[in-house]
Tab-separated table of C-alpha atoms and ligand atoms in Angstrom:
chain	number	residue	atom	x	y	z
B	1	UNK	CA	29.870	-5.649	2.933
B	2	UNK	CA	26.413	-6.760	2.968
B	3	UNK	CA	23.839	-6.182	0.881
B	4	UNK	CA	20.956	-3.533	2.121
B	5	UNK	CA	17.505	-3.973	0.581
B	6	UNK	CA	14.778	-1.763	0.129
B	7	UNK	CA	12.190	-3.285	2.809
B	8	UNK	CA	13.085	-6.935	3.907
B	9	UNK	CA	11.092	-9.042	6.342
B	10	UNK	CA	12.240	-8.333	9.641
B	11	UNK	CA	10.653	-11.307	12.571
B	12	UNK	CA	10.050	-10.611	15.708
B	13	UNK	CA	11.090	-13.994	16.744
B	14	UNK	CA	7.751	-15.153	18.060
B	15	UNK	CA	6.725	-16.180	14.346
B	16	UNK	CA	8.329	-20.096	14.666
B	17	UNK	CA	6.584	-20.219	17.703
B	18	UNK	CA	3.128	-19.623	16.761
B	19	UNK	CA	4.013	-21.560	13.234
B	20	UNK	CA	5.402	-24.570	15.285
B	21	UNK	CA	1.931	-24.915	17.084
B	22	UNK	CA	0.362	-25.001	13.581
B	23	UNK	CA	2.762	-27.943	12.955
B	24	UNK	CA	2.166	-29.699	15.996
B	25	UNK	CA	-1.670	-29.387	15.943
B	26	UNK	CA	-1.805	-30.707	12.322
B	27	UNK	CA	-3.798	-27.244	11.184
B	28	UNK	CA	-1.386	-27.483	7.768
B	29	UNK	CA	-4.634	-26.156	6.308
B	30	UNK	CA	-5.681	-23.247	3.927
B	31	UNK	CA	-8.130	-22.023	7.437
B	32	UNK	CA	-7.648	-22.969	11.255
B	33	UNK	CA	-7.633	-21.609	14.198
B	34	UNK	CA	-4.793	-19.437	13.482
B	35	UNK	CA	-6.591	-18.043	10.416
B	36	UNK	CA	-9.528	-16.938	12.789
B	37	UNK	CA	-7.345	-15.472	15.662
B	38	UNK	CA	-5.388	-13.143	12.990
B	39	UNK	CA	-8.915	-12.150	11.793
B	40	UNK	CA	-9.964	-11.231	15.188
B	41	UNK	CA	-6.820	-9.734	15.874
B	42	UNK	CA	-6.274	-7.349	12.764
B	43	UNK	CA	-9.810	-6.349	12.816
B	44	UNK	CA	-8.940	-5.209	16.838
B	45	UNK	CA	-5.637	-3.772	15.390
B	46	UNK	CA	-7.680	-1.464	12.412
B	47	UNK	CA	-10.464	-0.516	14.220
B	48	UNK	CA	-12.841	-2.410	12.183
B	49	UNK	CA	-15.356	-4.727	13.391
B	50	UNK	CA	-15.386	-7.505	10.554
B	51	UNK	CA	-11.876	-8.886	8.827
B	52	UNK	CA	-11.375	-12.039	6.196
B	53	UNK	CA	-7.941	-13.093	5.833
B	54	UNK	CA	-7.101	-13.522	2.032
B	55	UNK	CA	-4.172	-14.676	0.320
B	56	UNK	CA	-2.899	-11.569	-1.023
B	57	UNK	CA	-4.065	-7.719	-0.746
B	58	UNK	CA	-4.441	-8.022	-4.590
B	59	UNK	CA	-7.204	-10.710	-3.753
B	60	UNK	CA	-8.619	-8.409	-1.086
B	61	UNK	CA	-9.607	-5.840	-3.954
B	62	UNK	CA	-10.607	-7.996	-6.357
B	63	UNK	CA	-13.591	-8.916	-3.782
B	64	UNK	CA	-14.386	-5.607	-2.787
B	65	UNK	CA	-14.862	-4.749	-6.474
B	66	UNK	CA	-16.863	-7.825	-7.286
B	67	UNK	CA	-18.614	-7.163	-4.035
B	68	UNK	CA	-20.129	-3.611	-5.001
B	69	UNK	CA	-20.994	-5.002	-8.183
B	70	UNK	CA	-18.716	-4.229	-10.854
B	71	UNK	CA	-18.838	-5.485	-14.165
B	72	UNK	CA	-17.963	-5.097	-17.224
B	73	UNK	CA	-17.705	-1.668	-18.620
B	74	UNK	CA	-18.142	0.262	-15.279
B	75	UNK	CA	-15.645	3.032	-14.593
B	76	UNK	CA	-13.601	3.180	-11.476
B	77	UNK	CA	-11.829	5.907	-10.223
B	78	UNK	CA	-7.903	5.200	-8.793
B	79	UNK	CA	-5.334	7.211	-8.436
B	80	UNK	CA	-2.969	6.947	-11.111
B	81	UNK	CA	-0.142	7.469	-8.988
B	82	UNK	CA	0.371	3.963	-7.087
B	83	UNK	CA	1.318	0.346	-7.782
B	84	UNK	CA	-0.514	-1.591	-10.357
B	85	UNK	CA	-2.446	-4.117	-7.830
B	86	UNK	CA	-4.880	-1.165	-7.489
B	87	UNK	CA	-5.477	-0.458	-10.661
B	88	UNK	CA	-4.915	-4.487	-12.119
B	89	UNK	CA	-7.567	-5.266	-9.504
B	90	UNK	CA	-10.329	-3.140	-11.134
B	91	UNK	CA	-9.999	-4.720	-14.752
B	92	UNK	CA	-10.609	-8.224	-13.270
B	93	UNK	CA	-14.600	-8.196	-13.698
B	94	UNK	CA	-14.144	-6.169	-16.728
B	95	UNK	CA	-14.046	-2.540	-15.284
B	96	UNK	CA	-12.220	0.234	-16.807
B	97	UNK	CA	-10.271	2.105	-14.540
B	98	UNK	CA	-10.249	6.600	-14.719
B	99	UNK	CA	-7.203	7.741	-13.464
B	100	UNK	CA	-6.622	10.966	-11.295
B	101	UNK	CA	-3.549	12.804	-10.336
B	102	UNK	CA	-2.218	13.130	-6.759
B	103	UNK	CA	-1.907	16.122	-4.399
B	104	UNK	CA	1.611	17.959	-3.462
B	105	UNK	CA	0.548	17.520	0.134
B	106	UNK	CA	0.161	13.887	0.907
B	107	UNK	CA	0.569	12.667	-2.600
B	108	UNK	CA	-2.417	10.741	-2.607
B	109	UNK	CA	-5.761	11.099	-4.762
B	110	UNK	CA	-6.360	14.962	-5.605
B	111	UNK	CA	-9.510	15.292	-3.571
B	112	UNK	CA	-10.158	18.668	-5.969
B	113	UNK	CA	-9.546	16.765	-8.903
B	114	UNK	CA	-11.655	13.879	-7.964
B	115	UNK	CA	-14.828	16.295	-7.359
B	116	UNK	CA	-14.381	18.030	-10.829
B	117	UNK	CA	-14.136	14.661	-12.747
B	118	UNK	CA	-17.487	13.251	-10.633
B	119	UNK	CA	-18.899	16.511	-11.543
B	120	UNK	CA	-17.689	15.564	-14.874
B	121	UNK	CA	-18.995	11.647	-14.863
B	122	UNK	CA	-22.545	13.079	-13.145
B	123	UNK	CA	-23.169	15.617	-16.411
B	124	UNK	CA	-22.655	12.860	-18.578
B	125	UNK	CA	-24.983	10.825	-16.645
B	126	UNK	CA	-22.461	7.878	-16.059
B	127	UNK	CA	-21.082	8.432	-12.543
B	128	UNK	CA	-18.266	5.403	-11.701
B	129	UNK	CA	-19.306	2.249	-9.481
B	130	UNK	CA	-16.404	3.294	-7.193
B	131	UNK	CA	-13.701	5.015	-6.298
B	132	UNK	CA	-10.533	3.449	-5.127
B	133	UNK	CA	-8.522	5.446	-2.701
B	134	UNK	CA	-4.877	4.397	-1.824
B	135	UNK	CA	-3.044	5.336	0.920
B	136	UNK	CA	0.650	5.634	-0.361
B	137	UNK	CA	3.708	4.736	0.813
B	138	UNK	CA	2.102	4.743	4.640
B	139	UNK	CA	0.169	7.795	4.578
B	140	UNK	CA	-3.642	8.027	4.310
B	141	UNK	CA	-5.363	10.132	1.932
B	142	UNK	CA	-7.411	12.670	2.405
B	143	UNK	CA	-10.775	11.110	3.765
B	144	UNK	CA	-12.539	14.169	4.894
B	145	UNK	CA	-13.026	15.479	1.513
B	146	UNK	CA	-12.799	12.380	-0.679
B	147	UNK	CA	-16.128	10.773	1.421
B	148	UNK	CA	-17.824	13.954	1.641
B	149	UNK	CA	-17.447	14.047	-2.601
B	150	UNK	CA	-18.161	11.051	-3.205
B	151	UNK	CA	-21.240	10.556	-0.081
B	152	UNK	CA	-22.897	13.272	-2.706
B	153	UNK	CA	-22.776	11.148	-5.731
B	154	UNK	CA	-23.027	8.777	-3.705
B	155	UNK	CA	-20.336	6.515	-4.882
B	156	UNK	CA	-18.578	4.132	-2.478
B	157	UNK	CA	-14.883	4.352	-1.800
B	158	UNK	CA	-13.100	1.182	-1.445
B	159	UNK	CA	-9.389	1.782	0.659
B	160	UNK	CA	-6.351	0.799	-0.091
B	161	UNK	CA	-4.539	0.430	2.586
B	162	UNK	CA	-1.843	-2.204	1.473
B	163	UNK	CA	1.115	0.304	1.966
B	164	UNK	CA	-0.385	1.885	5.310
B	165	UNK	CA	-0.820	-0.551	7.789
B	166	UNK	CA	-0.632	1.295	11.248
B	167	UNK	CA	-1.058	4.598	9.949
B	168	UNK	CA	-3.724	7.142	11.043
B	169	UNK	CA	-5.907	9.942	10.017
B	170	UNK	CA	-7.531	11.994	12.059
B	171	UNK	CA	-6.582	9.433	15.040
B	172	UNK	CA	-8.691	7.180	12.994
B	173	UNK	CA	-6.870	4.373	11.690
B	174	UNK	CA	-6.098	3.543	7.861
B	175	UNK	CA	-8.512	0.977	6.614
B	176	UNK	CA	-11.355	2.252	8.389
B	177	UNK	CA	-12.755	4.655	6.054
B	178	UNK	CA	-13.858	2.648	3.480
B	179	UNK	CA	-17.129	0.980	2.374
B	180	UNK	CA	-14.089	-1.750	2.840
B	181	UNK	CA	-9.939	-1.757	3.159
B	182	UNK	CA	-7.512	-4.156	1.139
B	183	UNK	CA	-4.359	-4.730	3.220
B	184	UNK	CA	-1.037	-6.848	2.146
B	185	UNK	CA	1.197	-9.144	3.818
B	186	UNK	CA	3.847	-9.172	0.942
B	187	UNK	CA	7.039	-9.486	1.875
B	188	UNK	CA	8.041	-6.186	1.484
B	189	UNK	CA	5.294	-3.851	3.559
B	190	UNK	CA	5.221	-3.307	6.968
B	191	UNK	CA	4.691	-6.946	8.545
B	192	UNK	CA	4.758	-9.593	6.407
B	193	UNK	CA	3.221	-13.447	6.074
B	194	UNK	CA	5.698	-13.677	3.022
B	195	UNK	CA	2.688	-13.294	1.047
B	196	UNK	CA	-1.467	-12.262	2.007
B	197	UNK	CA	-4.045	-10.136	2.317
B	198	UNK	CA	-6.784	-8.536	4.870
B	199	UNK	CA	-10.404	-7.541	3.666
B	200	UNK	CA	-11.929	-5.296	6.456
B	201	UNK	CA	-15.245	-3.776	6.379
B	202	UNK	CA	-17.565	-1.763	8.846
B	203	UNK	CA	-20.638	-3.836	6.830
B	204	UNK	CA	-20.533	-7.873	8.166
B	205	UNK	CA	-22.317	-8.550	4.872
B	206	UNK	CA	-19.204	-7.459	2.651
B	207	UNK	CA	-17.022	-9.565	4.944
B	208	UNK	CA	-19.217	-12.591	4.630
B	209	UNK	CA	-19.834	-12.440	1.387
B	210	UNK	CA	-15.760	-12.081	0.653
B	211	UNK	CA	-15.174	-15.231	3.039
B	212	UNK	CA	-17.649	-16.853	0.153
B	213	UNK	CA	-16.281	-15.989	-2.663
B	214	UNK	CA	-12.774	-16.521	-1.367
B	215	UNK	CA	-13.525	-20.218	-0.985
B	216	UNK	CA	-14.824	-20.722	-4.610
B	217	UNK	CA	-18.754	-19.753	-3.484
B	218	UNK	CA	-19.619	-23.170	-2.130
B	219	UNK	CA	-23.350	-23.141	-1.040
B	220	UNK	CA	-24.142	-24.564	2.560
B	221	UNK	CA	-25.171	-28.204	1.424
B	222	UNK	CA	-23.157	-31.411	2.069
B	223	UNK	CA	-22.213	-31.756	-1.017
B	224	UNK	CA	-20.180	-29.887	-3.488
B	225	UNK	CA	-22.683	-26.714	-4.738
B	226	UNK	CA	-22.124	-23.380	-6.737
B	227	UNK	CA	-24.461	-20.543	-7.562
B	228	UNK	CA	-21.581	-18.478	-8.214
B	229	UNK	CA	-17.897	-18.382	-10.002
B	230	UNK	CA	-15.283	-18.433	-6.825
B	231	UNK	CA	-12.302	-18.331	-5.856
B	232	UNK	CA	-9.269	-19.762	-4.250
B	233	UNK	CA	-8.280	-16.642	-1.882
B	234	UNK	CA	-8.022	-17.682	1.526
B	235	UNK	CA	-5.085	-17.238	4.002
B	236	UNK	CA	-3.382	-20.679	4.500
B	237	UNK	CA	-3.286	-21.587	8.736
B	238	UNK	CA	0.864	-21.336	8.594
B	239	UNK	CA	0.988	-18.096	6.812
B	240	UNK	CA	-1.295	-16.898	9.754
B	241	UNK	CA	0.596	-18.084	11.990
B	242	UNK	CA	3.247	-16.004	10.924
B	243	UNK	CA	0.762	-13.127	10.676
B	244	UNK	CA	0.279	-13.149	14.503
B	245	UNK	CA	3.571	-12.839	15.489
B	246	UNK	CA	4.320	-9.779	12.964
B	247	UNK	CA	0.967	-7.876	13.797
B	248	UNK	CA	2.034	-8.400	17.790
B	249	UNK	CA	5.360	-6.034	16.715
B	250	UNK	CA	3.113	-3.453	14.499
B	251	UNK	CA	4.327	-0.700	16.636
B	252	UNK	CA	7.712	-0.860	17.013
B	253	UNK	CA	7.869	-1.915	13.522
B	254	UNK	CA	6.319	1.383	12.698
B	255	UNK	CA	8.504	3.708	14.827
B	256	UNK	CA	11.581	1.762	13.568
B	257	UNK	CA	10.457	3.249	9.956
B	258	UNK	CA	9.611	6.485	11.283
B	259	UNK	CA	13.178	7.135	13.019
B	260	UNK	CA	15.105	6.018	9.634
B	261	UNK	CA	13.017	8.299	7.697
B	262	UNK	CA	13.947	11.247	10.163
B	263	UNK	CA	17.654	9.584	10.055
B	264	UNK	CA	17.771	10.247	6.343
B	265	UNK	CA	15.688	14.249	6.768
B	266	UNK	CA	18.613	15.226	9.096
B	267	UNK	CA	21.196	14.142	6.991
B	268	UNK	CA	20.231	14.990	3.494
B	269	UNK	CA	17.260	17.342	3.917
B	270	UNK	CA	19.405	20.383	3.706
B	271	UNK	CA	21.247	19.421	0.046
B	272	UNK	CA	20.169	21.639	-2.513
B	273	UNK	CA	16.936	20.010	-4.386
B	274	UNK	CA	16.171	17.986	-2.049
B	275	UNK	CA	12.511	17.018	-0.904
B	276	UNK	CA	11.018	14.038	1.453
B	277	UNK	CA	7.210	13.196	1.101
B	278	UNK	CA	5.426	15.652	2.655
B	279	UNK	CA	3.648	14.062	6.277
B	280	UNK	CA	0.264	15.796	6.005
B	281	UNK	CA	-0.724	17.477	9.520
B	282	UNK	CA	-4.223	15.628	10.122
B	283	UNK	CA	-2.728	12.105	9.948
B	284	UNK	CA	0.367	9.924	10.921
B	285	UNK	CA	2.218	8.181	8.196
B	286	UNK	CA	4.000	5.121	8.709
B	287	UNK	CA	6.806	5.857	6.599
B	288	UNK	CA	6.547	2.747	4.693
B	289	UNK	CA	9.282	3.851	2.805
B	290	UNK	CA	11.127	7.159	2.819
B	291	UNK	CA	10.565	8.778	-0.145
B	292	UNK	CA	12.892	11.682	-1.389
B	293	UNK	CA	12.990	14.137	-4.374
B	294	UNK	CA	15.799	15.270	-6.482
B	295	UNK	CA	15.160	17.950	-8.292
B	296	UNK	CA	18.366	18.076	-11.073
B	297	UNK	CA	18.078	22.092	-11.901
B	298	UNK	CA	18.957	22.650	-8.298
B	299	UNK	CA	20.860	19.635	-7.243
B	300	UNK	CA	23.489	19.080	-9.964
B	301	UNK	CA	22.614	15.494	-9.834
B	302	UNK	CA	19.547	13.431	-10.469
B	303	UNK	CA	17.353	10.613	-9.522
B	304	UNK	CA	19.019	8.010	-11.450
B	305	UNK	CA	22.579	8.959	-10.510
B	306	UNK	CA	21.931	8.933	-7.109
B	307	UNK	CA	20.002	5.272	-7.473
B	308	UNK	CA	23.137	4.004	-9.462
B	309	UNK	CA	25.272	5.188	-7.317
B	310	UNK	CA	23.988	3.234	-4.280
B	311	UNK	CA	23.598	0.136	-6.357
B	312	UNK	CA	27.112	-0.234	-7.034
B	313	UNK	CA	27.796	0.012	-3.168
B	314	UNK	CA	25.370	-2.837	-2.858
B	315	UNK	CA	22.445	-0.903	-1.669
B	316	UNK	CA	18.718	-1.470	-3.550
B	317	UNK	CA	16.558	1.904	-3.925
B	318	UNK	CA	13.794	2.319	-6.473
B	319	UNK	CA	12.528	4.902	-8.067
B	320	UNK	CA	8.770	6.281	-7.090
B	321	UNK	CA	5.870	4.583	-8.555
B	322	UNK	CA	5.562	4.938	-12.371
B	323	UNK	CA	2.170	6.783	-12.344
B	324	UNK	CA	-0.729	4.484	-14.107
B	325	UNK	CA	-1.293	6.507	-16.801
B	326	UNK	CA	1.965	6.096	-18.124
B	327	UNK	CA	2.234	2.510	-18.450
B	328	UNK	CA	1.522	0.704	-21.461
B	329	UNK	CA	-1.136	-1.375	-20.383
B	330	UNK	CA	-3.319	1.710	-19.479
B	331	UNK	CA	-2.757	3.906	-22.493
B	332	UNK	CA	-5.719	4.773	-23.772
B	333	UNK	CA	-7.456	5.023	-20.211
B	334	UNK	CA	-8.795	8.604	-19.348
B	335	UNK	CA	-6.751	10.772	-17.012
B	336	UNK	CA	-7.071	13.658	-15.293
B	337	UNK	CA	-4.370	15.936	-14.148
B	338	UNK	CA	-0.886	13.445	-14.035
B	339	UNK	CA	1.777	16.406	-14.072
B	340	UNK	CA	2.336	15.777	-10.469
B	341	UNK	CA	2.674	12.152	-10.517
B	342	UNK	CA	5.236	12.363	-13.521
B	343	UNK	CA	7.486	14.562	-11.561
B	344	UNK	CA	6.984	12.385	-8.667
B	345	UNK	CA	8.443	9.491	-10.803
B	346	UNK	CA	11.090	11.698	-12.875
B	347	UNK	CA	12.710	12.910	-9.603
B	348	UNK	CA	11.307	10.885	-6.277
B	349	UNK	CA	13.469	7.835	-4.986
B	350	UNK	CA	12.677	5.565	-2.115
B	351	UNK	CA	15.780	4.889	0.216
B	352	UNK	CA	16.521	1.060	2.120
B	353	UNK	CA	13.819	1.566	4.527
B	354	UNK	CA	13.367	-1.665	6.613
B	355	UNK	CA	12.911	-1.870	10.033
B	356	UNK	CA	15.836	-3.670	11.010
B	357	UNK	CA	18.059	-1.312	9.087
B	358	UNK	CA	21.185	-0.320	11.820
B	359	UNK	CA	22.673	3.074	12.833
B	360	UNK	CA	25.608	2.056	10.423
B	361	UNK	CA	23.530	1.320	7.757
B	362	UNK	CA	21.877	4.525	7.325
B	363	UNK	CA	25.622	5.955	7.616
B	364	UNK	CA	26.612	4.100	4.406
B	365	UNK	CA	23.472	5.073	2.608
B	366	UNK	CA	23.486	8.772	3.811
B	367	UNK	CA	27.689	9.026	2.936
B	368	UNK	CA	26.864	7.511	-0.649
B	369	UNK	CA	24.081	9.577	-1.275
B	370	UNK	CA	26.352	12.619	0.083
B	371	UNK	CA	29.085	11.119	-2.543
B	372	UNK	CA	26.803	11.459	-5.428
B	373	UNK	CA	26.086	15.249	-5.174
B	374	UNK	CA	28.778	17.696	-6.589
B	375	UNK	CA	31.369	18.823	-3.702
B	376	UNK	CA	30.209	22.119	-4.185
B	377	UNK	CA	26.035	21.203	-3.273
B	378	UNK	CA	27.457	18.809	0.435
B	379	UNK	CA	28.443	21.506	2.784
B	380	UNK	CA	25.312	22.390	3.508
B	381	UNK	CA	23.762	18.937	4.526
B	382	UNK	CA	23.772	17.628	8.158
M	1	PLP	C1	1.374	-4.204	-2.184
M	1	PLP	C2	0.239	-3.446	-2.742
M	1	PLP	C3	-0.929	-4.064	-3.197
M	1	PLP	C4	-1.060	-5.531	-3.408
M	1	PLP	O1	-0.813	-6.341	-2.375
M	1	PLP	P1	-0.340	-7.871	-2.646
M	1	PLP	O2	-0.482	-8.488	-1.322
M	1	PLP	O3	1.075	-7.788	-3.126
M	1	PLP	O4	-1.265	-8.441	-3.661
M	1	PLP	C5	-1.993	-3.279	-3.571
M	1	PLP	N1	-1.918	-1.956	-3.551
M	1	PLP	C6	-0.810	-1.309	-3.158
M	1	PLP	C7	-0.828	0.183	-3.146
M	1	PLP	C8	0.316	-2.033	-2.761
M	1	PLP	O5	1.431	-1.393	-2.416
């Protein structure tokens, strides 16, 4: 039997195509016209006006940071419940990230908890130069709240929107909430370019001024010049290429996640202990991945059982995110709240979830999940 990942590329067959041109034009160049047709493209896609093609969402960050003028020894405010890139991306110019816990309901930033630690930061006269906001596992955070907070200490809100490509809030798409979005290409979200990023802004300035940076801050003269410390961040012409042909699928790509994660509510929502991330009602997640709960007092099993148990059947699940605040190279950071986010990781698993994944498959994960509870806890699943 095959191997079943957790979120593998999956082409839409028009990639080679577009990559093949690329080939045949000679544009085997870090920029081309490829590079500027994605940009046009994903902006159209996101609803945003101004997009710079990077070579990872990682880099995308970095230069939204750097951008609003973060140095060293300015606080940041990320949730502490996400992947590291978010939180890496901050320490890069020498800022000091503040974590804060997630809500039950989308399991994104705590908008309640992010108002009482600005309240916080404000009395001690040191409010943060920005607060990133991640939109998890292809659901958006909470905007209306979050912007209103932070439009009154007036702090700007970078997005990340790496996992949540083609999701909306409020019919308004993810990555357009922001004073600017980071999204990825890796390999495992959504679409992939095997590896990039997308900077998107509402403000042509930030976008410019990212395009600079990205390739190492070269001043217009005819010669080499620099005012500035660069970078090499740009989307090569190939990996664009390859860009095109995913973001021309977004769609279907998006309800092929949706219908596995309702695959996998129908046949294991009713087991005993058993939660799915919560879809909050003002948006429309992608379902990235599908993301369950086991909770062991009720279920007579637990997270790691259940993950073992598909891994000897040849099937790759992980657990949730290990919350920020937990992980050695953050200790010491502040933290507010983080009791959420723990049980998130102690009990939450994220099932194969790639588009491509057949009717079949999602019988062999659903029958080994089944297999791992105790006889006594199955009847009552689908
Ligand atoms: C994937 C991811 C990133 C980083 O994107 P890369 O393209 O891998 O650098 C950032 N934030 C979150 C939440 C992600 O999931």
């Amino acid at each position: 039997m095959k191997r079943i990942y957790l979120s593998p590329p999956h082409l839409s067959g028009r990639e080679l195509e577009l990559v093949r041109d690329a080939f045949e034009s000679n544009w085997v160049a870090p920029l081309g016209p490829h590079v500027d047709a994605f940009e046009r493209e994903f902006a159209a896609a996101v609803g945003v006006p101004h997009a710079v093609a990077l070579s990872s969402g990682t880099a995308a960050l970095h230069l939204a940071l750097r951008i609003l003028g973060l140095g060293r020894g300015d606080e940041v405010i990320c949730p502490t419940f996400t992947f590291a890139a978010s939180a890496n991306a901050i320490t890069y110019d020498g800022g000091v990230p503040v974590f804060v816990d997630c809500d039950e309901q989308t399991w994104n930033l705590d908008p309640g908890l992010l108002r009482a630690e600005l309240a916080d930061c404000a009395a001690r006269g040191r409010l943060p130069r920005a607060v990133v906001a991640v939109d998890l596992y292809g659901q958006c955070a909470d905007y209306e709240p979050i912007l209103e907070t932070c439009a009154e200490y007036d702090v700007p809100v970078i997005e990340d929107a790496a996992e949540a490509l083609g999701a909306t809030y409020k019919n308004r798409p993810a990555g357009s909430f922001g004073r600017a979005a980071a999204f990825s290409f890796n390999g495992n979200k959504v679409i992939t370019t095997s590896g990039g990023g997308m900077l998107v802004s509402h403000d042509k300035a930030v976008v410019d001024k990212a395009r600079f940076l990205a390739t190492q801050a070269r001043d217009p003269a005819p010669h080499y010049q620099h005012s500035e410390i660069g970078y090499n961040y740009r989307l090569s012409n190939i990996l664009a290429a390859i860009g095109r042909g995913q973001l021309a699928v977004l769609a279907e790509r998006v309800t092929a996640r949706r219908r596995n994660f309702e695959f996998y509510r129908r046949a294991l929502g009713n087991l005993p202990g058993v939660g799915f991330h919560p879809e909050a009602a003002c948006g429309r997640a992608t379902r990235w991945l599908t993301c369950l709960t086991i909770d062991p007092a009720r279920a007579g099993t637990d997270r790691e059982k259940v993950r073992l148990a598909l891994e000897r059947q040849d099937i790759e699940s992980r657990p949730l995110w290990k919350p920020m605040h937990l992980q050695p190279v953050f200790a010491g950071c502040r933290v507010r709240g983080g009791e959420v986010s723990a049980r998130l990781f102690e009990q939450g698993l994220c099932l194969p979830s790639g588009s491509a994944l057949t009717g079949e498959d999602l019988e062999r994960i659903c029958a080994t999940v089944l297999q791992a509870f105790p006889a006594r806890n199955r009847g009552s699943a689908g």
